Coordinates of C-alpha atoms and ligand atoms in Angstrom, one line a residue:
M222 CA 116.3 179.8 33.2
S223 CA 112.9 178.8 34.4
H224 CA 109.8 180.9 33.9
A225 CA 108.4 182.8 36.8
L226 CA 106.0 180.5 38.5
R227 CA 103.3 182.7 39.9
F228 CA 99.7 183.7 39.8
A229 CA 98.3 186.4 37.5
R230 CA 98.5 189.9 39.0
P231 CA 95.4 192.0 38.5
D232 CA 97.4 194.9 36.9
E233 CA 98.7 192.6 34.2
F234 CA 95.2 192.2 32.7
P235 CA 93.5 195.5 32.8
D236 CA 89.9 195.5 31.7
T237 CA 89.8 191.7 31.4
D238 CA 87.2 189.6 33.1
A239 CA 88.6 186.3 34.3
I240 CA 86.9 183.2 32.9
P241 CA 85.4 181.2 35.7
V242 CA 86.7 177.6 36.2
H243 CA 84.1 175.4 37.8
V244 CA 85.6 172.5 39.9
I245 CA 83.5 169.4 39.4
S246 CA 84.0 166.0 41.0
A247 CA 83.1 162.7 39.5
D248 CA 80.1 162.2 41.8
G249 CA 79.0 165.8 41.5
A250 CA 79.0 166.0 37.7
D251 CA 75.3 165.2 37.1
A252 CA 74.2 167.9 39.6
A253 CA 76.7 170.4 38.3
L254 CA 75.6 169.9 34.7
A255 CA 71.9 170.1 35.6
Q256 CA 72.6 173.7 36.7
L257 CA 73.7 174.7 33.2
G258 CA 71.1 175.7 30.6
A259 CA 69.9 172.9 28.4
A260 CA 72.1 173.8 25.4
L261 CA 75.3 174.0 27.5
R262 CA 74.4 170.9 29.4
Q263 CA 74.1 169.1 26.1
W264 CA 77.4 170.6 25.0
A265 CA 79.2 169.1 28.0
V266 CA 77.5 165.8 27.5
T267 CA 78.5 165.8 23.8
H268 CA 82.1 166.4 24.8
G269 CA 81.9 163.5 27.2
F270 CA 82.5 165.6 30.3
S271 CA 81.9 163.5 33.4
G272 CA 84.1 165.2 36.1
A273 CA 87.0 162.8 35.4
L274 CA 90.2 164.0 36.9
G275 CA 92.1 166.5 34.8
K276 CA 89.5 166.7 32.0
T277 CA 88.3 170.1 31.1
C278 CA 85.4 171.3 29.0
L279 CA 85.3 174.8 27.5
L280 CA 81.8 176.3 27.4
P281 CA 81.2 178.7 24.5
N282 CA 79.6 182.2 24.8
E283 CA 77.5 183.8 22.1
A284 CA 80.5 185.6 20.6
G285 CA 82.4 182.3 20.1
G286 CA 84.7 182.9 23.0
V287 CA 84.9 181.0 26.3
A288 CA 82.2 181.6 28.8
A289 CA 83.4 179.2 31.5
V290 CA 85.5 176.1 32.0
L291 CA 84.4 172.9 33.6
L292 CA 87.3 171.2 35.4
G293 CA 87.0 167.6 36.4
V294 CA 88.7 166.7 39.7
G295 CA 87.6 163.0 39.8
T296 CA 87.4 161.4 43.3
S297 CA 89.9 162.0 46.2
A298 CA 91.3 158.5 45.5
D299 CA 91.9 159.6 41.9
R300 CA 93.8 162.6 43.1
I301 CA 96.0 160.5 45.4
R302 CA 96.9 158.4 42.4
K303 CA 97.6 161.3 40.1
R304 CA 98.5 164.4 42.1
F305 CA 98.5 167.8 40.5
A306 CA 96.4 166.7 37.5
A307 CA 93.7 169.3 38.2
G308 CA 96.0 172.2 38.5
A309 CA 98.0 171.1 35.5
A310 CA 94.8 170.9 33.4
I311 CA 94.2 174.6 34.1
S312 CA 97.8 175.4 33.1
D313 CA 97.1 173.7 29.7
L314 CA 94.0 175.8 28.9
P315 CA 94.1 178.2 25.9
K316 CA 95.5 181.7 26.3
G317 CA 93.4 183.7 28.7
L318 CA 92.9 184.8 32.3
Y319 CA 91.1 182.3 34.5
E320 CA 89.8 182.2 38.0
V321 CA 88.6 179.2 40.0
A322 CA 85.0 179.8 41.0
S323 CA 85.0 179.8 44.8
A324 CA 81.5 178.5 45.1
S325 CA 82.5 175.4 43.1
L326 CA 85.1 174.6 45.8
E327 CA 82.6 174.4 48.6
G328 CA 82.1 170.9 49.8
H329 CA 85.5 169.8 48.6
P330 CA 88.3 169.1 51.0
Q331 CA 90.4 172.2 51.9
N332 CA 93.5 170.8 50.4
L333 CA 92.0 170.6 47.0
R334 CA 92.4 174.3 46.4
E335 CA 96.0 174.0 47.6
E336 CA 96.7 171.1 45.3
I337 CA 95.2 173.0 42.4
A338 CA 97.3 176.1 43.3
L339 CA 100.5 174.2 43.5
G340 CA 99.8 172.0 40.5
Y341 CA 99.0 175.1 38.4
L342 CA 102.2 176.8 39.4
L343 CA 104.5 173.8 39.0
A344 CA 103.0 172.9 35.6
G345 CA 104.5 176.2 34.3
Y346 CA 108.0 174.8 34.8
R347 CA 110.1 174.5 31.6
F348 CA 113.7 173.5 31.3
D349 CA 114.7 175.6 28.3
R350 CA 118.4 176.3 28.7
Y351 CA 119.3 174.2 25.7
R352 CA 116.1 174.4 23.6
K353 CA 113.6 177.2 23.6
K354 CA 110.2 176.2 24.7
S355 CA 106.9 178.2 24.7
G356 CA 105.6 179.0 28.1
R357 CA 102.1 178.4 29.2
E358 CA 99.4 180.7 28.0
A359 CA 96.8 180.3 30.7
A360 CA 97.1 182.8 33.5
L361 CA 95.4 182.0 36.8
V362 CA 94.3 184.4 39.5
A363 CA 95.4 183.2 42.9
L364 CA 92.6 181.0 44.4
A365 CA 90.5 182.4 47.2
G366 CA 91.5 181.3 50.6
I367 CA 95.1 180.4 49.9
D368 CA 98.4 182.0 50.9
A369 CA 99.5 182.9 47.3
P370 CA 103.1 184.0 48.2
H371 CA 103.6 180.8 50.1
F372 CA 102.7 178.7 47.1
E373 CA 104.8 180.8 44.8
R374 CA 107.7 180.4 47.2
L375 CA 107.3 176.6 47.0
A376 CA 107.1 176.6 43.3
Q377 CA 110.1 178.8 42.7
A378 CA 112.3 176.7 45.0
E379 CA 111.2 173.6 43.2
A380 CA 112.0 175.2 39.8
M381 CA 115.5 175.9 41.1
V382 CA 116.0 172.3 42.2
R383 CA 114.8 171.0 38.8
D384 CA 117.1 173.4 36.9
L385 CA 120.1 172.4 38.9
V386 CA 119.5 168.7 38.5
N387 CA 118.6 169.0 34.8
T388 CA 121.7 170.9 33.8
P389 CA 124.2 168.4 32.5
A390 CA 127.5 167.9 34.4
Q391 CA 129.4 169.7 31.7
D392 CA 127.6 172.9 32.8
M393 CA 127.0 171.9 36.4
G394 CA 130.3 170.8 37.9
P395 CA 131.6 171.6 41.4
E396 CA 132.4 175.1 40.4
E397 CA 129.0 175.8 38.9
L398 CA 127.2 174.2 41.9
E399 CA 129.3 176.6 44.0
G400 CA 128.1 179.4 41.7
A401 CA 124.5 178.5 42.3
A402 CA 125.0 178.5 46.0
R403 CA 126.7 181.8 45.9
E404 CA 123.9 183.3 43.9
L405 CA 121.4 182.1 46.4
A406 CA 123.5 183.4 49.3
A407 CA 123.8 186.8 47.6
R408 CA 120.0 187.0 47.1
Y409 CA 119.3 186.5 50.8
N410 CA 122.3 188.0 52.4
A411 CA 123.7 184.7 53.6
K412 CA 127.4 184.2 54.4
I413 CA 129.2 181.7 52.3
S414 CA 132.7 180.2 52.3
V415 CA 134.3 177.5 50.3
I416 CA 137.2 175.2 51.0
L417 CA 138.8 174.3 47.6
G418 CA 141.0 171.5 46.3
D419 CA 144.1 170.8 48.4
D420 CA 142.9 173.1 51.1
L421 CA 140.5 170.2 51.9
L422 CA 143.5 168.2 53.0
A423 CA 145.0 171.0 55.0
Q424 CA 141.6 171.6 56.8
N425 CA 141.0 167.9 57.4
F426 CA 138.4 166.8 54.8
P427 CA 140.3 163.8 53.5
M428 CA 137.4 161.9 52.1
I429 CA 135.9 164.8 50.1
H430 CA 139.3 165.2 48.6
A431 CA 139.9 161.6 47.9
V432 CA 136.6 161.2 46.0
G433 CA 137.0 164.4 44.0
R434 CA 140.7 164.5 43.3
A435 CA 140.6 162.5 40.0
S436 CA 138.6 165.2 38.3
P437 CA 140.3 168.3 36.8
R438 CA 137.3 170.1 38.3
A439 CA 138.5 170.6 41.9
P440 CA 136.5 169.2 44.8
R441 CA 135.2 171.6 47.4
L442 CA 133.1 172.1 50.5
I443 CA 130.5 174.8 50.3
D444 CA 129.5 176.3 53.7
M445 CA 126.6 178.7 53.8
T446 CA 125.1 180.3 56.9
W447 CA 122.1 182.5 57.4
G448 CA 119.8 183.8 60.1
E449 CA 120.1 184.9 63.7
G450 CA 118.3 183.4 66.7
G451 CA 116.2 180.3 66.9
P452 CA 117.2 176.7 66.6
Q453 CA 120.3 175.8 64.6
I454 CA 119.4 173.6 61.6
T455 CA 122.2 172.2 59.4
L456 CA 121.4 170.8 56.0
V457 CA 123.9 168.6 54.2
G458 CA 123.5 167.7 50.6
K459 CA 125.3 165.2 48.4
G460 CA 126.9 167.2 45.6
V461 CA 128.4 164.6 43.3
C462 CA 128.1 166.5 40.0
F463 CA 128.7 163.3 38.0
D464 CA 129.1 159.8 39.3
T465 CA 131.0 157.6 36.9
G466 CA 131.5 155.1 39.8
G467 CA 135.2 155.9 39.8
L468 CA 137.5 152.9 39.2
N469 CA 134.6 150.5 40.0
L470 CA 133.1 152.1 36.9
K471 CA 129.3 152.1 36.5
P472 CA 128.0 150.3 33.4
G473 CA 126.6 152.7 30.8
S474 CA 123.1 151.9 31.6
S475 CA 123.5 153.1 35.2
M476 CA 125.7 156.1 34.3
G477 CA 123.2 157.7 32.0
T478 CA 121.3 159.7 34.7
M479 CA 124.2 160.4 37.0
K480 CA 124.2 164.2 36.3
K481 CA 121.5 164.0 39.0
D482 CA 123.9 162.8 41.6
M483 CA 124.0 166.3 43.0
G484 CA 120.2 166.0 43.6
G485 CA 120.7 166.1 47.4
A486 CA 122.6 169.4 47.1
A487 CA 119.9 170.8 44.8
N488 CA 117.2 169.8 47.3
V489 CA 118.9 171.3 50.3
L490 CA 119.5 174.5 48.3
G491 CA 115.8 174.5 47.4
L492 CA 114.8 174.0 51.1
A493 CA 117.2 176.8 52.1
Q494 CA 115.6 179.1 49.5
M495 CA 112.2 178.4 51.0
I496 CA 113.5 179.0 54.6
M497 CA 115.3 182.2 53.7
D498 CA 112.6 183.6 51.4
A499 CA 110.0 183.1 54.2
G500 CA 112.4 184.5 56.8
L501 CA 111.9 181.6 59.2
K502 CA 113.3 182.2 62.7
L503 CA 116.2 179.8 62.7
R504 CA 119.9 179.7 62.2
L505 CA 120.5 177.9 59.0
R506 CA 123.7 176.2 57.8
V507 CA 124.0 174.5 54.5
L508 CA 127.0 172.2 53.8
I509 CA 127.6 170.8 50.3
P510 CA 130.5 168.6 49.4
A511 CA 130.7 169.2 45.7
V512 CA 132.9 166.8 43.7
E513 CA 133.0 164.8 40.5
N514 CA 133.6 161.1 41.0
A515 CA 135.9 160.6 38.0
V516 CA 138.7 158.4 36.8
D517 CA 142.3 159.2 36.3
G518 CA 145.7 158.0 37.6
S519 CA 145.1 159.7 40.9
A520 CA 141.7 158.1 41.6
F521 CA 141.2 156.5 44.9
R522 CA 141.1 152.7 44.7
P523 CA 139.1 149.7 45.9
S524 CA 140.9 148.5 49.1
D525 CA 142.4 151.9 49.9
I526 CA 141.8 152.8 53.5
L527 CA 140.8 156.5 54.1
T528 CA 140.8 158.3 57.4
A529 CA 137.7 160.5 57.8
R530 CA 137.5 163.9 59.4
N531 CA 136.4 162.4 62.7
G532 CA 139.3 160.0 62.8
M533 CA 137.5 156.8 61.7
T534 CA 139.1 154.6 59.1
V535 CA 137.1 153.5 56.1
E536 CA 138.0 150.6 53.8
I537 CA 136.9 151.3 50.2
N538 CA 135.3 148.2 48.8
N539 CA 133.6 150.1 46.0
T540 CA 134.6 153.5 44.7
D541 CA 131.0 153.8 43.5
A542 CA 129.8 154.1 47.1
E543 CA 131.3 157.7 47.1
G544 CA 128.3 159.7 48.4
R545 CA 128.6 158.4 51.9
L546 CA 132.3 159.3 51.9
V547 CA 131.9 163.0 51.0
L548 CA 128.8 163.3 53.2
A549 CA 130.7 161.8 56.2
D550 CA 133.3 164.6 56.3
A551 CA 130.6 167.2 55.8
L552 CA 128.4 165.7 58.5
A553 CA 131.3 165.5 60.9
L554 CA 131.9 169.3 60.4
G555 CA 128.2 169.9 60.8
A556 CA 128.0 167.9 64.0
E557 CA 131.0 169.9 65.4
G558 CA 128.6 172.9 65.4
A559 CA 126.2 171.0 67.7
P560 CA 123.1 171.9 65.7
D561 CA 119.6 171.2 67.1
L562 CA 118.8 169.3 64.0
M563 CA 121.0 168.0 61.1
I564 CA 119.4 166.8 57.9
S565 CA 121.2 165.1 55.0
M566 CA 119.7 164.6 51.6
A567 CA 121.4 162.4 49.0
T568 CA 120.9 160.3 45.9
L569 CA 122.7 157.7 48.0
T570 CA 121.7 154.2 46.9
G571 CA 120.1 152.3 44.1
A572 CA 118.8 150.1 46.9
A573 CA 116.4 152.8 48.1
R574 CA 114.8 152.6 44.6
V575 CA 114.4 148.9 44.9
A576 CA 112.8 149.3 48.3
V577 CA 110.3 152.1 47.6
G578 CA 110.6 153.0 44.0
P579 CA 111.0 156.5 42.5
D580 CA 108.0 158.4 44.0
L581 CA 108.5 157.9 47.7
A582 CA 111.4 159.6 49.5
P583 CA 112.6 157.3 52.2
F584 CA 113.9 158.9 55.4
Y585 CA 115.6 157.9 58.6
T586 CA 115.6 159.4 62.0
D587 CA 115.8 158.2 65.6
D588 CA 113.6 161.0 66.7
E589 CA 110.0 159.6 67.0
G590 CA 108.5 163.1 67.2
L591 CA 110.3 164.3 64.1
A592 CA 109.4 161.2 62.2
A593 CA 105.8 161.7 63.1
Q594 CA 105.8 165.3 62.1
I595 CA 107.4 164.6 58.7
T596 CA 104.9 161.8 58.0
A597 CA 102.0 163.9 59.1
K598 CA 102.9 166.8 56.8
S599 CA 103.6 164.7 53.8
P600 CA 100.1 164.2 52.3
D601 CA 99.0 167.8 52.4
Q602 CA 102.3 168.9 50.9
F603 CA 101.8 166.4 48.1
D604 CA 105.3 165.2 48.9
P605 CA 105.3 161.4 49.5
V606 CA 107.8 160.1 52.1
W607 CA 108.3 156.8 53.9
R608 CA 110.1 156.2 57.2
M609 CA 112.8 153.6 57.1
P610 CA 114.7 152.1 60.2
F611 CA 118.2 152.7 61.4
H612 CA 118.3 149.0 62.2
A613 CA 121.1 148.6 64.7
P614 CA 121.7 144.9 64.1
Y615 CA 123.0 145.8 60.6
E616 CA 125.8 147.9 62.0
A617 CA 127.9 144.7 61.8
M618 CA 127.6 144.8 58.0
I619 CA 129.5 148.1 57.8
E620 CA 132.4 146.8 60.0
P621 CA 134.7 144.8 57.8
G622 CA 137.6 144.1 60.2
I623 CA 140.8 145.9 59.1
A624 CA 139.3 149.3 59.3
D625 CA 136.6 150.9 61.4
L626 CA 134.1 151.0 58.6
D627 CA 133.4 149.5 55.1
N628 CA 131.9 151.8 52.5
A629 CA 130.3 149.1 50.5
P630 CA 129.1 146.0 52.4
S631 CA 129.2 142.8 50.4
G632 CA 126.1 140.8 50.0
G633 CA 124.0 143.7 48.7
M634 CA 121.4 143.4 51.4
A635 CA 119.6 146.4 53.0
G636 CA 121.8 148.8 51.0
S637 CA 119.8 151.9 51.8
I638 CA 119.8 151.1 55.6
T639 CA 123.5 150.3 55.7
A640 CA 124.3 153.5 53.9
A641 CA 122.2 155.4 56.4
L642 CA 123.9 153.7 59.4
F643 CA 127.2 154.6 57.8
L644 CA 126.2 158.3 57.8
R645 CA 124.9 158.2 61.3
R646 CA 128.4 157.3 62.6
F647 CA 129.5 160.9 61.7
T648 CA 126.7 162.8 63.4
Q649 CA 127.7 162.7 67.1
G650 CA 127.2 166.2 68.5
A651 CA 124.0 166.9 66.5
A652 CA 121.0 166.8 68.9
R653 CA 118.8 165.2 66.2
Y654 CA 119.6 163.7 62.8
C655 CA 117.5 162.9 59.8
H656 CA 118.6 161.5 56.5
F657 CA 116.7 161.3 53.2
D658 CA 117.9 158.8 50.5
I659 CA 116.2 160.5 47.5
F660 CA 115.8 159.8 43.8
A661 CA 115.5 163.4 42.7
W662 CA 114.2 162.4 39.3
Q663 CA 110.9 162.0 37.5
Q664 CA 111.2 159.1 35.1
S665 CA 108.4 160.0 32.7
D666 CA 106.1 163.0 32.3
A667 CA 103.4 163.4 34.9
P668 CA 101.2 166.3 35.8
A669 CA 103.3 169.3 36.9
R670 CA 106.3 167.0 36.9
P671 CA 108.0 166.7 33.5
K672 CA 110.6 164.0 33.0
G673 CA 113.8 165.2 34.7
G674 CA 114.9 166.7 38.0
L675 CA 112.5 166.6 40.9
G676 CA 112.4 168.0 44.5
Q677 CA 111.6 165.3 47.1
G678 CA 111.0 165.7 50.8
I679 CA 111.6 169.4 50.9
R680 CA 108.0 170.6 51.1
A681 CA 107.3 168.2 53.9
L682 CA 110.5 169.3 55.7
Y683 CA 109.7 173.0 55.1
A684 CA 106.2 172.5 56.6
V685 CA 107.8 170.9 59.7
L686 CA 110.4 173.6 60.1
S687 CA 107.8 176.4 59.6
E688 CA 106.0 175.2 62.7
G689 CA 109.2 175.4 64.7
V690 CA 111.4 172.4 65.8
Ligands
BES830 N1 124.7 157.7 43.1 C1 124.7 156.3 43.4 C2 123.3 155.8 43.8 C3 122.1 155.9 42.9 C4 122.1 155.2 41.7 C5 121.1 156.8 43.2 C6 121.0 155.3 40.9 C7 120.0 156.9 42.4 C8 119.9 156.1 41.2 C9 125.6 155.9 44.4 O1 126.8 156.7 44.5 C10 126.0 154.5 44.2 O2 126.5 154.2 43.2 N2 125.7 153.6 45.2 C11 126.0 152.2 45.1 C12 126.5 151.8 46.4 C13 127.0 150.3 46.3 C14 128.2 150.3 45.5 C15 127.3 149.9 47.8 C16 124.7 151.5 44.7 O3 123.6 151.9 45.2 O4 124.7 150.6 43.9
ZN831 ZN1 128.3 156.0 43.2
ZN832 ZN1 126.7 158.6 43.7

């Protein structure tokens, strides 16, 4: 589906000299232009080049070709506001082979070259399953001083996340999501097993079954394991392939993007791909409850009381709060394996968007060290996250009275926190737990992030896991 997101290999361009790209900041533009000959300096001035972020200026040679490219990288504040703009500008250059001039990177922060590398790679992403699109024409040599395979690994995992989220539910139901997990498992020699349909009842996953049973596309629990030795890390991803809201039907305006309700599953698969591709020394388990929250006569109802895998009873006050139900059973299974760390990722609540908007990935953990590590890695991974509290006084909001738990507290306050508290009830046995309430979606085109599916939190998590947990 997606184009190979990688740097130019030397043997692909025999006898071709790469065109140098000069990185120029806003405050370094005058000095940089002064180094050009008078004619080229005037050319840059005529074209209004001032080092502004993401602006390029092609310098001509005598044959009418391109001698060099000036690339504006603005100020570091500009780059925080608009990440990946510089790398994406290289991706948009005309057909040719380019190389960032190392000398022009001196004096810039180290992470600029990494941002350019990742921005360039990610800007090559196209979702072209349903409409052919031309790929980029600018090929870039890997920047000096970066670990090129590492950045290609990040970009390829991100492309898979986007493809999975962008594919409409018609072609990305529980079965197809299982297919994607199986493909990944086969590629990295992981083991995979799936509990399907009524077997979910026989094997005690009542809430996954209840949420998914109204769809003709059978619910299932995907269980993938990989790796020997090292800490055990269990990733759990919400795989609601389409969320109609169930009988508490969503209005059309909210249902429109609900093909992305398997964004948590897509993200944990992306993180798993990074881990396996890099061969990190850990024991990985990935659990994905894959269901469609649909409507028919067998649908679960508001006021039904379900019994979860761990024996807790849950009163259904809104069938649209389905994610926490399917995750609860999967988390309970994960916790039974006593992992060193369990991480859930889910497009769980609209409230998370109200709290922090689409760009920040809110996360919850009781582990101060882990929280600090994730927060510390976030900026250099260009992966914005924000810690949220497991605020214990709100536990009362998820305890309605006639059952142990309520899946949809009334009042609508602290919706992301109460959902996270709900999930935490199912994690006893895991040494540490961390939950991400993600959006998994880019609302309008931005550099290296076209409108559509988006990975969130996984580069920051990968950076933490790479250093050992
Ligand atoms: N999948 C939605 C949450 C969602 C909506 C995520 C929009 C991202 C964008 C989830 O299943 C849901 O509908 N949650 C409800 C819970 C409520 C009924 C307690 C919500 O957030 O409104
Ligand atoms: Zn829902
Ligand atoms: Zn949902």
